[in-house]
Every structure is written in structure tokens, then in C-alpha cells.
């Protein structure tokens, strides 16, 4: 399912999800202070483009928590809401449930990206 799922994912919504991460990264990188946030966006854009066969492991400490608080205020809620809506739309049909689950995985990551790491299964 990995390769076929990633191809179908990219065609039917993954492109827009990944593109939103890239746009967010570009906006964050305009200032020097925002570069760490932009780097996170670019790192997670690859997950948004091709999520099948990858999972997210959460961890981190106080610095990650502080960075996540700032992230939620500026971008996190909107990015998570976007992915949540796409996930709900995909889950309307039985065939779309695997794609909806991937959007839910990205929605959680969109809310709290710092301290998270992408690993291959």
C-alpha cells in the first residue's frame, strides 16, 4: 500500500497539504528569529507529500514545549484545522479512510511539531 498509497495521496490532497507546509516555512524564514520554525515546516513537508510508510514519534523537553506554544499561536491551529477538515472529508467513504487517517496524523503534527521526529516504519 505504501507506494500506491503515496501516489494516490499526492494526487488527491497531499499536494495541497505539503504545499501549505512549504508556504508556512517560507513565511517563517523571512525573519532570522523564525528560521527554526521554517526548518520544521520544511522537514514536515516531506511527510505531508508522502506519509505512507512513515510515522511520527513525539518527545522533547521544555524548549520544545515553548516553541510549540509560539507555533500554536501563529500557525498551528490553522494548519491542524485544515488537515482535520481534509481528514473528515476523506473518511466519509470507506475507501478514503486510510487517507483520512494520514490527514489526522498530520493534523496532530501540525498542532505540535517541535520535539517530533519522522521515522520510517
PDB file of C-alpha atoms in Angstrom:
ATOM      1  CA  UNK A   1       0.000   0.000   0.000  1.00  0.00           C
ATOM      2  CA  UNK A   2       2.974   2.296   0.597  1.00  0.00           C
ATOM      3  CA  UNK A   3       3.940   3.277  -2.940  1.00  0.00           C
ATOM      4  CA  UNK A   4       0.445   3.194  -4.395  1.00  0.00           C
ATOM      5  CA  UNK A   5      -0.923   4.963  -1.326  1.00  0.00           C
ATOM      6  CA  UNK A   6       1.692   7.717  -1.606  1.00  0.00           C
ATOM      7  CA  UNK A   7       0.970   8.261  -5.299  1.00  0.00           C
ATOM      8  CA  UNK A   8      -2.785   8.440  -4.742  1.00  0.00           C
ATOM      9  CA  UNK A   9      -2.248  10.595  -1.666  1.00  0.00           C
ATOM     10  CA  UNK A  10      -0.175  13.113  -3.610  1.00  0.00           C
ATOM     11  CA  UNK A  11      -2.809  13.358  -6.354  1.00  0.00           C
ATOM     12  CA  UNK A  12      -5.861  13.590  -4.091  1.00  0.00           C
ATOM     13  CA  UNK A  13      -4.848  16.112  -1.435  1.00  0.00           C
ATOM     14  CA  UNK A  14      -1.277  15.508  -0.322  1.00  0.00           C
ATOM     15  CA  UNK A  15      -0.010  18.124  -2.741  1.00  0.00           C
ATOM     16  CA  UNK A  16      -2.088  20.840  -1.045  1.00  0.00           C
ATOM     17  CA  UNK A  17      -1.136  19.677   2.433  1.00  0.00           C
ATOM     18  CA  UNK A  18       2.585  19.677   1.582  1.00  0.00           C
ATOM     19  CA  UNK A  19       2.268  22.992  -0.193  1.00  0.00           C
ATOM     20  CA  UNK A  20       0.768  24.592   2.916  1.00  0.00           C
ATOM     21  CA  UNK A  21       3.789  23.387   4.930  1.00  0.00           C
ATOM     22  CA  UNK A  22       6.144  24.881   2.321  1.00  0.00           C
ATOM     23  CA  UNK A  23       4.316  28.228   2.350  1.00  0.00           C
ATOM     24  CA  UNK A  24       4.401  28.303   6.146  1.00  0.00           C
ATOM     25  CA  UNK A  25       8.126  27.536   6.088  1.00  0.00           C
ATOM     26  CA  UNK A  26       8.790  30.330   3.621  1.00  0.00           C
ATOM     27  CA  UNK A  27       6.823  32.804   5.746  1.00  0.00           C
ATOM     28  CA  UNK A  28       8.707  31.799   8.900  1.00  0.00           C
ATOM     29  CA  UNK A  29      12.099  32.072   7.181  1.00  0.00           C
ATOM     30  CA  UNK A  30      11.546  35.740   6.294  1.00  0.00           C
ATOM     31  CA  UNK A  31      12.924  36.713   9.699  1.00  0.00           C
ATOM     32  CA  UNK A  32      16.032  35.367  11.392  1.00  0.00           C
ATOM     33  CA  UNK A  33      14.057  34.508  14.535  1.00  0.00           C
ATOM     34  CA  UNK A  34      11.637  32.392  12.513  1.00  0.00           C
ATOM     35  CA  UNK A  35      14.229  30.204  10.768  1.00  0.00           C
ATOM     36  CA  UNK A  36      13.972  27.320  13.294  1.00  0.00           C
ATOM     37  CA  UNK A  37      10.216  27.298  12.725  1.00  0.00           C
ATOM     38  CA  UNK A  38      10.697  27.376   8.962  1.00  0.00           C
ATOM     39  CA  UNK A  39      13.113  24.454   9.114  1.00  0.00           C
ATOM     40  CA  UNK A  40      10.476  22.424  10.963  1.00  0.00           C
ATOM     41  CA  UNK A  41       7.932  23.253   8.282  1.00  0.00           C
ATOM     42  CA  UNK A  42      10.258  22.087   5.511  1.00  0.00           C
ATOM     43  CA  UNK A  43      11.088  18.922   7.432  1.00  0.00           C
ATOM     44  CA  UNK A  44       7.422  18.034   7.786  1.00  0.00           C
ATOM     45  CA  UNK A  45       6.530  18.989   4.217  1.00  0.00           C
ATOM     46  CA  UNK A  46       8.117  15.726   3.096  1.00  0.00           C
ATOM     47  CA  UNK A  47       5.761  13.840   5.424  1.00  0.00           C
ATOM     48  CA  UNK A  48       2.785  15.734   4.058  1.00  0.00           C
ATOM     49  CA  UNK A  49       3.722  14.935   0.478  1.00  0.00           C
ATOM     50  CA  UNK A  50       4.314  11.193   1.070  1.00  0.00           C
ATOM     51  CA  UNK A  51       3.037   9.976   4.504  1.00  0.00           C
ATOM     52  CA  UNK A  52       2.542   6.253   3.934  1.00  0.00           C
ATOM     53  CA  UNK A  53       5.292   4.123   5.442  1.00  0.00           C
ATOM     54  CA  UNK A  54       6.296   6.849   7.922  1.00  0.00           C
ATOM     55  CA  UNK A  55       5.272   7.549  11.477  1.00  0.00           C
ATOM     56  CA  UNK A  56       5.835  10.368  13.942  1.00  0.00           C
ATOM     57  CA  UNK A  57       7.469   9.885  17.331  1.00  0.00           C
ATOM     58  CA  UNK A  58       6.914  12.606  19.898  1.00  0.00           C
ATOM     59  CA  UNK A  59       9.396  13.704  22.539  1.00  0.00           C
ATOM     60  CA  UNK A  60      11.271  16.817  23.518  1.00  0.00           C
ATOM     61  CA  UNK A  61      11.627  18.960  26.587  1.00  0.00           C
ATOM     62  CA  UNK A  62      10.952  22.448  27.868  1.00  0.00           C
ATOM     63  CA  UNK A  63      12.433  24.198  24.839  1.00  0.00           C
ATOM     64  CA  UNK A  64      10.213  22.146  22.528  1.00  0.00           C
ATOM     65  CA  UNK A  65       7.188  22.993  24.646  1.00  0.00           C
ATOM     66  CA  UNK A  66       7.931  26.729  24.491  1.00  0.00           C
ATOM     67  CA  UNK A  67       8.472  26.556  20.732  1.00  0.00           C
ATOM     68  CA  UNK A  68       5.192  24.627  20.343  1.00  0.00           C
ATOM     69  CA  UNK A  69       3.289  27.297  22.301  1.00  0.00           C
ATOM     70  CA  UNK A  70       4.565  30.003  19.964  1.00  0.00           C
ATOM     71  CA  UNK A  71       3.817  27.759  16.967  1.00  0.00           C
ATOM     72  CA  UNK A  72       0.209  27.132  18.052  1.00  0.00           C
ATOM     73  CA  UNK A  73      -0.465  30.858  18.385  1.00  0.00           C
ATOM     74  CA  UNK A  74       0.697  31.736  14.869  1.00  0.00           C
ATOM     75  CA  UNK A  75       0.199  28.704  12.605  1.00  0.00           C
ATOM     76  CA  UNK A  76      -0.628  25.511  14.486  1.00  0.00           C
ATOM     77  CA  UNK A  77      -4.367  25.874  14.898  1.00  0.00           C
ATOM     78  CA  UNK A  78      -4.953  26.771  11.252  1.00  0.00           C
ATOM     79  CA  UNK A  79      -2.723  24.011   9.903  1.00  0.00           C
ATOM     80  CA  UNK A  80      -4.335  21.416  12.177  1.00  0.00           C
ATOM     81  CA  UNK A  81      -7.818  22.598  11.233  1.00  0.00           C
ATOM     82  CA  UNK A  82      -7.002  22.358   7.525  1.00  0.00           C
ATOM     83  CA  UNK A  83      -5.766  18.774   7.869  1.00  0.00           C
ATOM     84  CA  UNK A  84      -8.643  17.832  10.155  1.00  0.00           C
ATOM     85  CA  UNK A  85     -11.196  19.022   7.582  1.00  0.00           C
ATOM     86  CA  UNK A  86      -9.456  17.104   4.778  1.00  0.00           C
ATOM     87  CA  UNK A  87      -9.348  14.013   7.016  1.00  0.00           C
ATOM     88  CA  UNK A  88     -13.060  14.237   7.776  1.00  0.00           C
ATOM     89  CA  UNK A  89     -13.877  14.628   4.090  1.00  0.00           C
ATOM     90  CA  UNK A  90     -11.838  11.544   3.217  1.00  0.00           C
ATOM     91  CA  UNK A  91     -13.426   9.467   5.991  1.00  0.00           C
ATOM     92  CA  UNK A  92     -16.898   9.898   4.502  1.00  0.00           C
ATOM     93  CA  UNK A  93     -16.272   6.855   2.308  1.00  0.00           C
ATOM     94  CA  UNK A  94     -14.828   3.508   3.344  1.00  0.00           C
ATOM     95  CA  UNK A  95     -12.202   3.665   0.598  1.00  0.00           C
ATOM     96  CA  UNK A  96     -10.987   7.051   1.847  1.00  0.00           C
ATOM     97  CA  UNK A  97     -10.426   6.033   5.481  1.00  0.00           C
ATOM     98  CA  UNK A  98      -6.682   5.250   5.077  1.00  0.00           C
ATOM     99  CA  UNK A  99      -6.200   8.706   3.571  1.00  0.00           C
ATOM    100  CA  UNK A 100      -8.264  10.330   6.315  1.00  0.00           C
ATOM    101  CA  UNK A 101      -6.102   8.640   8.943  1.00  0.00           C
ATOM    102  CA  UNK A 102      -2.994  10.113   7.314  1.00  0.00           C
ATOM    103  CA  UNK A 103      -4.549  13.584   7.426  1.00  0.00           C
ATOM    104  CA  UNK A 104      -5.329  13.074  11.130  1.00  0.00           C
ATOM    105  CA  UNK A 105      -1.686  12.087  11.726  1.00  0.00           C
ATOM    106  CA  UNK A 106      -0.555  15.279  10.002  1.00  0.00           C
ATOM    107  CA  UNK A 107      -3.160  17.349  11.902  1.00  0.00           C
ATOM    108  CA  UNK A 108      -1.673  16.224  15.213  1.00  0.00           C
ATOM    109  CA  UNK A 109       1.800  17.025  13.927  1.00  0.00           C
ATOM    110  CA  UNK A 110       0.582  20.410  12.673  1.00  0.00           C
ATOM    111  CA  UNK A 111      -0.523  21.309  16.150  1.00  0.00           C
ATOM    112  CA  UNK A 112       2.730  20.354  17.943  1.00  0.00           C
ATOM    113  CA  UNK A 113       5.657  19.891  15.529  1.00  0.00           C
ATOM    114  CA  UNK A 114       8.587  20.612  17.851  1.00  0.00           C
ATOM    115  CA  UNK A 115      10.063  17.609  19.578  1.00  0.00           C
ATOM    116  CA  UNK A 116       8.554  15.317  16.939  1.00  0.00           C
ATOM    117  CA  UNK A 117      10.639  13.114  14.708  1.00  0.00           C
ATOM    118  CA  UNK A 118       9.673  11.385  11.460  1.00  0.00           C
ATOM    119  CA  UNK A 119      10.763   7.749  11.213  1.00  0.00           C
ATOM    120  CA  UNK A 120      10.232   5.121   8.544  1.00  0.00           C
ATOM    121  CA  UNK A 121       8.306   2.018   9.506  1.00  0.00           C
TER     122      UNK A 121
END
